[in-house]
Each structure stands twice: as C-alpha cells, then as structure tokens.
Coordinates of C-alpha atoms in Angstrom, one line a residue:
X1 CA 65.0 94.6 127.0
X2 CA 66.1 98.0 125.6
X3 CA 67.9 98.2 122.1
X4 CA 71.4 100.4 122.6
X5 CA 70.4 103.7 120.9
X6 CA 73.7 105.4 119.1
X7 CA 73.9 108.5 118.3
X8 CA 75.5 109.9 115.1
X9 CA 76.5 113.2 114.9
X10 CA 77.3 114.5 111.5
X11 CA 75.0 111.8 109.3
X12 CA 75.4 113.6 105.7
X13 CA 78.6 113.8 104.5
X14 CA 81.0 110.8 103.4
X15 CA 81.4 109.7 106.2
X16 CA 78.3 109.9 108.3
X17 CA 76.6 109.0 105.9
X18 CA 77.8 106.0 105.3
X19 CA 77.5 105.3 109.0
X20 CA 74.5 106.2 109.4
X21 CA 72.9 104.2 106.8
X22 CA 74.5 101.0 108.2
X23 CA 73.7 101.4 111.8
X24 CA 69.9 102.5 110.9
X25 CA 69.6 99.4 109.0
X26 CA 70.8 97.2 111.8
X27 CA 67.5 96.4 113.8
X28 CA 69.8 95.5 117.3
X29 CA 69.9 99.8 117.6
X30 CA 67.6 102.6 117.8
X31 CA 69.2 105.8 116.0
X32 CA 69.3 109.4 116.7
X33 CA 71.3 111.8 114.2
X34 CA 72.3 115.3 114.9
X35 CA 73.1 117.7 111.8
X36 CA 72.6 121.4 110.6
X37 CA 70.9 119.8 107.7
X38 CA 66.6 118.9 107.7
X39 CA 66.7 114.9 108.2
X40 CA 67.0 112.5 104.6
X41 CA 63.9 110.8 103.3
X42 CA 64.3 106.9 103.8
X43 CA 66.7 106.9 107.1
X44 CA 64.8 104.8 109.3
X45 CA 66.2 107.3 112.5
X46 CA 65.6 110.3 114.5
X47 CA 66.8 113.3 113.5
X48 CA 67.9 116.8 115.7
X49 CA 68.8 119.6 113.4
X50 CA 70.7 121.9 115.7
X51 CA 73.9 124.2 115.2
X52 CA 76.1 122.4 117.3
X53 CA 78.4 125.3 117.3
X54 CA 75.3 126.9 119.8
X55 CA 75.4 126.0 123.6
X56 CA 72.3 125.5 123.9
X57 CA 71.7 123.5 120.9
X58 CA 70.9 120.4 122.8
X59 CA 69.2 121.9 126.1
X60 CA 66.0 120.7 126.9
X61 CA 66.3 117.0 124.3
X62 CA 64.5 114.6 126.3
X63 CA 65.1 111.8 123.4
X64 CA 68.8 112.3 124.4
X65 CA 68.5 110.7 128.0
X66 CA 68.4 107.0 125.8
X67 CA 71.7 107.5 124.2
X68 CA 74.3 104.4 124.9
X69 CA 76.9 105.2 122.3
X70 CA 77.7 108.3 120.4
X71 CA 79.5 108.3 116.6
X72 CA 80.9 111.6 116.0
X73 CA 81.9 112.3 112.3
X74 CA 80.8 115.8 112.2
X75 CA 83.4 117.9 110.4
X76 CA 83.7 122.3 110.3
X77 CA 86.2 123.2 107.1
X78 CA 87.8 126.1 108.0
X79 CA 90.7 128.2 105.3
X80 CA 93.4 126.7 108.0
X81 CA 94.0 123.9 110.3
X82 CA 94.6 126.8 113.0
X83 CA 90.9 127.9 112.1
X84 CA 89.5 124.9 112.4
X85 CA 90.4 123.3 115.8
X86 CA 88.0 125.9 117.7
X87 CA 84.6 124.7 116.3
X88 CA 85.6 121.2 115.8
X89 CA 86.4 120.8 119.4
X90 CA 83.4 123.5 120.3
X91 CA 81.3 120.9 118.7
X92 CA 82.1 117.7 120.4
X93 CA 82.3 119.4 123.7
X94 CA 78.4 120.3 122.8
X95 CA 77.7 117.4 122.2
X96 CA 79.0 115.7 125.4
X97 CA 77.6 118.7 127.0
X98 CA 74.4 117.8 125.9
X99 CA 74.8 114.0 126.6
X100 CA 75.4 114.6 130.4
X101 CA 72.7 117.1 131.1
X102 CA 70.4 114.6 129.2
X103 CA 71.1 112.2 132.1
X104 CA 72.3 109.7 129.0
X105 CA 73.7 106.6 130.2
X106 CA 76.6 106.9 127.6
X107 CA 78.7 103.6 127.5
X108 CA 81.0 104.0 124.3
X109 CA 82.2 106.8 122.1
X110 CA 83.8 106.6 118.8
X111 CA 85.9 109.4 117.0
X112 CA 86.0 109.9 113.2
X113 CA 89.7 111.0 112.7
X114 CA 92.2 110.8 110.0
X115 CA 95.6 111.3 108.0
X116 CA 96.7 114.6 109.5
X117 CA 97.6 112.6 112.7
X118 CA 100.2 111.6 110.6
X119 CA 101.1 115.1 109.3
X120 CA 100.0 113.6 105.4
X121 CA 98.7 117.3 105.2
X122 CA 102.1 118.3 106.0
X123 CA 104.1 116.7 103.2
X124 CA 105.9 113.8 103.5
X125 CA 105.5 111.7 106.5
X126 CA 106.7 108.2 108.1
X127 CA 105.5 105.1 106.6
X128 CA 103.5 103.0 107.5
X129 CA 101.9 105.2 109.7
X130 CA 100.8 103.6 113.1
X131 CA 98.7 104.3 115.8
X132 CA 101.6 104.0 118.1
X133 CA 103.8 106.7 116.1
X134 CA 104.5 110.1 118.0
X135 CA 102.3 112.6 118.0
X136 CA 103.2 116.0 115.8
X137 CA 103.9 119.5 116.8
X138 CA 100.2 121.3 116.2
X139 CA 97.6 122.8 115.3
X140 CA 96.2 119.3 114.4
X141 CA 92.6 119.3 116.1
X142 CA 91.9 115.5 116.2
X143 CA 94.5 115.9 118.9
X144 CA 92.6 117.7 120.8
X145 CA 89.3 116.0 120.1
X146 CA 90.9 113.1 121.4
X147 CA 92.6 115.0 124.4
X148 CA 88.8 116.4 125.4
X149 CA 87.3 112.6 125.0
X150 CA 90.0 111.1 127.5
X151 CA 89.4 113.5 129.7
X152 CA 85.6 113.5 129.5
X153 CA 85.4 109.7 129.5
X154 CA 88.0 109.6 132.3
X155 CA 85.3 112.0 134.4
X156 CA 81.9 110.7 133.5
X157 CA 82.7 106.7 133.2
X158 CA 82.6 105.9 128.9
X159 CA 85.2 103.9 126.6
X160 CA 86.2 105.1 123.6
X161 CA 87.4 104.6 120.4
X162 CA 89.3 106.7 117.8
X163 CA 89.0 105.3 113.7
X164 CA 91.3 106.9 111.6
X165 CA 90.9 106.6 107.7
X166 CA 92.1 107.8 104.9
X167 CA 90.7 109.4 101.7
X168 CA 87.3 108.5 102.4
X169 CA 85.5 107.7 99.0
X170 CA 81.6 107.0 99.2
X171 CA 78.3 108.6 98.7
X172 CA 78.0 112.4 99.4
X173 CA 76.8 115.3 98.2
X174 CA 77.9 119.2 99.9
X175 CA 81.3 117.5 101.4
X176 CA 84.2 119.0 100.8
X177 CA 86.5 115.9 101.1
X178 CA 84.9 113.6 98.6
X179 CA 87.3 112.3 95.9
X180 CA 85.2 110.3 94.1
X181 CA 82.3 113.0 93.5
X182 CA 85.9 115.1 92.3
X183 CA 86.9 112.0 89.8
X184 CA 83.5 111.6 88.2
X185 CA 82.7 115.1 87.6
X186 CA 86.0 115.7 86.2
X187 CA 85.8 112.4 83.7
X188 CA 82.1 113.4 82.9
X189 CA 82.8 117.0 82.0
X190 CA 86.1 115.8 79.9
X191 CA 84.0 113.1 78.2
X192 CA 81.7 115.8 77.2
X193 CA 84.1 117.6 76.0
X194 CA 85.5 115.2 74.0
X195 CA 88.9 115.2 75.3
X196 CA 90.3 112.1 76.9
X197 CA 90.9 111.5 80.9
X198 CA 93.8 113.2 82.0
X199 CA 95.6 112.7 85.4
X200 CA 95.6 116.3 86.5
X201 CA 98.5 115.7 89.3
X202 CA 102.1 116.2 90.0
X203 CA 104.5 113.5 88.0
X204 CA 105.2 112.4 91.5
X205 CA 101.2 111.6 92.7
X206 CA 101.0 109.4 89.6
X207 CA 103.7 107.2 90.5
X208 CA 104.0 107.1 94.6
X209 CA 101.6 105.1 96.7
X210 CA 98.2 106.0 97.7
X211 CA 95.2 104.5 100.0
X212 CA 91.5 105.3 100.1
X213 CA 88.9 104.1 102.7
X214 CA 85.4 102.9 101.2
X215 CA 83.1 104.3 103.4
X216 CA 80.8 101.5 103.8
X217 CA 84.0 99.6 105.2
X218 CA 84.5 102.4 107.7
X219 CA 81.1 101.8 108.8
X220 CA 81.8 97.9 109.4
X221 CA 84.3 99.0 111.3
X222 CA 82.2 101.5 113.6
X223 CA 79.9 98.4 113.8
X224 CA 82.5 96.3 115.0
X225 CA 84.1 99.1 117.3
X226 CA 80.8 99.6 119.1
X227 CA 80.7 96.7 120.9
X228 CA 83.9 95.1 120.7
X229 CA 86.0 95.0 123.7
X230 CA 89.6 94.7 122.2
X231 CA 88.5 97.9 120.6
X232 CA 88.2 99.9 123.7
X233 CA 90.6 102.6 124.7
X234 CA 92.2 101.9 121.4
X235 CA 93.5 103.9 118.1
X236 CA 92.9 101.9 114.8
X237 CA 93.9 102.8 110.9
X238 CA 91.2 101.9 108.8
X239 CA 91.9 101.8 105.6
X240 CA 90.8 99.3 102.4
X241 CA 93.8 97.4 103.1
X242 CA 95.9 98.1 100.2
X243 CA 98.1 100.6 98.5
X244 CA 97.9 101.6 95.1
X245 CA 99.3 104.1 92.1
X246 CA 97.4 106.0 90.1
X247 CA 99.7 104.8 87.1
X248 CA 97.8 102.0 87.6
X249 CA 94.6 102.2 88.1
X250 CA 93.8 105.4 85.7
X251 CA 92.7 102.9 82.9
X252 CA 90.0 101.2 85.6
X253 CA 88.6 104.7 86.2
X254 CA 88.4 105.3 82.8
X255 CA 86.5 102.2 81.4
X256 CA 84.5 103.3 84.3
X257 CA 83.2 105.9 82.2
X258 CA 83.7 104.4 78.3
X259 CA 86.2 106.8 77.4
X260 CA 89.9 106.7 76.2
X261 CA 93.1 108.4 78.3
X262 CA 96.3 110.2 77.4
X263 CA 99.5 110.9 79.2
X264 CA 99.1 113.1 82.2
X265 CA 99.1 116.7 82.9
X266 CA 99.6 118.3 85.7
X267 CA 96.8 121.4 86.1
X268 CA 95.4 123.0 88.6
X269 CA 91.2 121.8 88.9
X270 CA 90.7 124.7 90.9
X271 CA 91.1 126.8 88.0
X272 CA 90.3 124.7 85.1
X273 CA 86.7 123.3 86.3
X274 CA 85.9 127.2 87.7
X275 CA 83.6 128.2 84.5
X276 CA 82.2 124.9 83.9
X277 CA 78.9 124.9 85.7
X278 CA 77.4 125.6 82.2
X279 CA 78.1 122.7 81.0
X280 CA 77.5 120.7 84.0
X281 CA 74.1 122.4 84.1
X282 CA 73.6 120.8 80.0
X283 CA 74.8 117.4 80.8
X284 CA 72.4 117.5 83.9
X285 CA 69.3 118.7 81.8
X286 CA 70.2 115.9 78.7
X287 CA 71.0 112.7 81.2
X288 CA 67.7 113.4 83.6
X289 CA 71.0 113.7 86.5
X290 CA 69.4 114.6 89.6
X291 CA 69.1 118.3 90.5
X292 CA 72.6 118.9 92.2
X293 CA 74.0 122.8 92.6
X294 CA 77.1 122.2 91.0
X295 CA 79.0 124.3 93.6
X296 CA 77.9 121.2 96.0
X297 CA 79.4 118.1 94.1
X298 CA 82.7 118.4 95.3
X299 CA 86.1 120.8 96.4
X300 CA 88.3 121.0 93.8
X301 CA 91.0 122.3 96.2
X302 CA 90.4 119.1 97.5
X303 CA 91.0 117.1 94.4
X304 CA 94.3 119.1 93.9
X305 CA 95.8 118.8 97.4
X306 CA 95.6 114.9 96.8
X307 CA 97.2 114.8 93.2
X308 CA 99.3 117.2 94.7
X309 CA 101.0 114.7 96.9
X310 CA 104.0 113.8 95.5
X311 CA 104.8 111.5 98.4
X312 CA 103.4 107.8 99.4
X313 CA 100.4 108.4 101.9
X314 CA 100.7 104.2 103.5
X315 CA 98.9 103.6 106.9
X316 CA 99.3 100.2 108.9
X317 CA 96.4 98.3 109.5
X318 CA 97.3 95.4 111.0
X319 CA 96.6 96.4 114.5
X320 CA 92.7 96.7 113.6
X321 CA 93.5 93.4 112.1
X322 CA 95.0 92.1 115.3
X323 CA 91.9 93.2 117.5
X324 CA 89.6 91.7 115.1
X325 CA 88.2 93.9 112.4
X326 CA 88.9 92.0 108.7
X327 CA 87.3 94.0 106.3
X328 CA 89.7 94.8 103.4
X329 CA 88.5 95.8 99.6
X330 CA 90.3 95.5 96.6
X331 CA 90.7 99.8 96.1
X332 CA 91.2 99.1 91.8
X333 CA 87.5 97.5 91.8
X334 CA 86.2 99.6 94.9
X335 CA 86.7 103.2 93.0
X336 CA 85.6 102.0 89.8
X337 CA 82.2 100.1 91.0
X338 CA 81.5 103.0 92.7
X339 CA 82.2 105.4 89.7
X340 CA 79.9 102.6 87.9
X341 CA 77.1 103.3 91.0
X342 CA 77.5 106.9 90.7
X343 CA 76.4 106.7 86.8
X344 CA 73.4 103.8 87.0
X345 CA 72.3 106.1 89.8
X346 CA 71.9 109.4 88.0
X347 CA 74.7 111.3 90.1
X348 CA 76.4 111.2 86.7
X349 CA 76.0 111.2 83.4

C-alpha cells in the first residue's frame, strides 16, 4: 500500500519549519516541500525550489501527481496588509493550480492562518477570540485564502482545514515574524553590553495578557488535523493553551540568559538595535555562533508591534479541544527552554 505523501509549502520559516520537521520524521508519509529557498541538509523530504509567485512554477512536476494532502504555511511580507493579499492568494492559487494539472489525488488541505482574523493587528479586539466570531471589514487576506480553498475544494472534491495561531515562537532563521530570535538577540546584545534586560514595550504590553503558539505544538496539531475527521471543514485556534503577562515572566527570560533586569522602558527596537551589527558580528566571532547575517535573525518592527500592544491578545481553544487535539504547554517554561536551546545550540551566545 501507498504512504499519503503531504505536501508542505513554505518549509523554512517558523512555522514550516516546524511542520516540516515533524511530518518528515513520521515514517506513515512521504514528503515533498515547495520553497524559494535550495532544500536543508538533514530533511529526510523532497524538495521543489520554485517562485510560487510564477505560473508556471509547477508545470511539468511529475512527483506532484502523488500528493494526498497539502500544508500551506508559505507567507509574502508586504509594507501593508493591502499589499499583501495579492501574492499570498497568487501563491496558493499556484499551488492548487499545480496540484490539479498534476492529476494529484488531493484528499485534505490545511491552512496556516492567524491573529489578524481577529483584527489583533488592528488594536483591540473581542476576547476570547473564537472561530465562530464575525468576520472583519478587510483587507485581511487569510480571508480570502480561505474564501479560494472553499471554493476550490467545493469544485475539485478535498476537505479542509484552517489552524490559526498565535505568536508563533520556534526555530527560524530569515522570518520576519519570529519573537523569540527578537528576545534573544535583544538579551544577548544587552548582556554584552552590560546593561540589564529591559522590557522595551508600552506600560500597557507589560501588564495585559498575551499568548504564544510553540511551533512544535502547531505541528502536533497539523498531524492531528491531517487525518482527523472532526477536523474537517473546521476552523481551530491553536494556541499553547494559556495566557500570560510579561510582568511575569521577564525574570524566566532573563535567568534564561544569566543576567539581572531593571524596570521597563519603553523604546523603539527598530531604532535602538539599527547600528548594532558590529557588535553582533564580535559576539558571533568570540562564542563560535553560527554564521548568521545579522539582518536575517529577526524583524524588529516585529518585536515592537507586539510590545506595542497595549491590549490582551486571548484566543479560545477549546473548540480544538472539543474535536480532539490536547496539546497545551506551559508558555513561562516553553519561551525560556527554548531561549536555553537557542544558546546550547550556538544561535546565541
């Protein structure tokens, strides 16, 4: 019999990546991953490196007529949401494109989506969030990702599912929207400095409540989604399962890295981290850290837009709970392992 072969467009940043790792180690499924980027040593998959954003980036793939199941996380960051619903929704309508001229026998499709269905990018926003909740005025393009899937999968005969998380925090390099790689850069150059860890948000991000999403969980859940039937034609939060303040957990992140705090202050790590490649560069050359560009470790416009949020960012979960999906992490102990990870790997110093 045939393993189900899934494939996973988008396999390098945060999210992907995590995905990809999980479902290549599961021996039940063949993988195939799509990216822009040449394919990572050690991923025991297929790799396509196409330009999705090209027509005809798919014609002609003969390895695509075994695809069951397609994981899209790819993600196009463009200066406004406006900007970027063309090319995101270009590239999954490639993709599907691709799929059906391949003759693929595509049985399930799962979306990568997120907060901004809840207008989080917005300001302040309804809490808990839920998958039932109303959708918002646009441009918000997971609306129309999802719009193009139930049509597509209304037309050519797949299920789908859509996976919503939140502040995705894992292992990445060259994504924009990675908060941890914008944490543990900003602690290691402070450290360095000798200056103690800072929060750099608004009075109002320290205190209100915020949610992360461990990657690796996310990709549980994929796992699960794939071949669960409750999770069919569904919407599901995933998120660790808690809330949290970063009152609270400053002191975690900083015994991550052996070094003392002080009381916050607001700032703007846009401009204050803009002239320190130089001394990422020396920490790099006196730690042995692997060779990473430092323009590629993280967005600090990222970083600010979250400590910006002076407002509680809560998504329900329980319906993913309901239809069978468990996973939940403890987010205090989640950010600092992986802080801990980040260091004993040689990301950081």
């Amino acid at each position: 019999m045939n393993k189900p072969t899934v494939l996973i467009v988008g396999p390098y940043g945060v999210v992907g990546g995590a995905i990809a790792r999980r479902m290549a180690a599961d021996s039940a499924w063949d993988v195939i991953t799509v990216s822009r980027r040449d394919a990572t040593d050690g991923l025991n998959a297929t790799q396509l490196s196409v330009d999705l954003l090209d027509p005809q980036a798919l014609a002609g793939t003969e390895i695509l007529s075994r695809v069951t199941h397609l994981v899209y996380a790819a993600y196009l960051e463009r200066p406004t949401m406006a900007e970027t619903t063309a090319p995101n929704l270009t590239m999954l309508a490639h993709t599907l494109d691709g799929l059906t001229a391949a003759g693929a026998p595509l049985e399930h499709v799962i979306l990568t989506g997120g907060g901004k269905s809840y207008g989080e990018h917005l300001g302040a926003y309804k809490t808990p969030a839920k998958e039932s909740d109303p959708r918002l005025l646009g441009p918000i393009f997971y609306n129309d990702q999802e719009d193009l899937l139930a049509l597509r999968a209304d037309r050519d005969g797949f299920t789908f599912t859509v996976l919503r998380p939140d502040v995705v925090i894992g292992f990445s390099l060259g994504s924009p929207m990675n908060l941890l790689n914008a944490i543990g850069v900003y602690a290691s150059l402070s450290k360095a400095a000798g200056v103690p860890l800072r929060f750099p948000g608004t009075a109002g991000a320290w205190t209100a409540l915020h949610q992360i999403t461990d990657a690796d969980l996310l990709a549980s859940a994929v796992s699960w989604a794939l071949t669960a039937e409750s999770a069919r034609g569904e919407i599901f939060n995933v998120t660790n399962g808690d809330q949290f303040r970063w009152q609270h957990i400053w002191d975690d992140i900083a015994n991550a890295f052996d070094m003392p705090t002080a009381a916050p202050q607001p700032m703007s790590l846009a401009a204050q981290m803009f002239d320190k490649e130089p001394a990422w560069n020396a920490l790099r050359a006196a730690h042995g850290l692997r060779p990473t560009p430092y323009e590629q470790l993280t967005s600090w416009e990222f970083a600010d837009s979250l400590w910006a949020a002076d407002f509680d960012m809560v998504q329900s979960t329980i319906k993913i709970r309901q239809a069978g999906f468990a996973g939940s992490l403890d987010s205090h102990h989640n950010i600092a392992t992986k802080l801990r990870q980040l260091r004993r790997d040689k990301f950081l110093p």
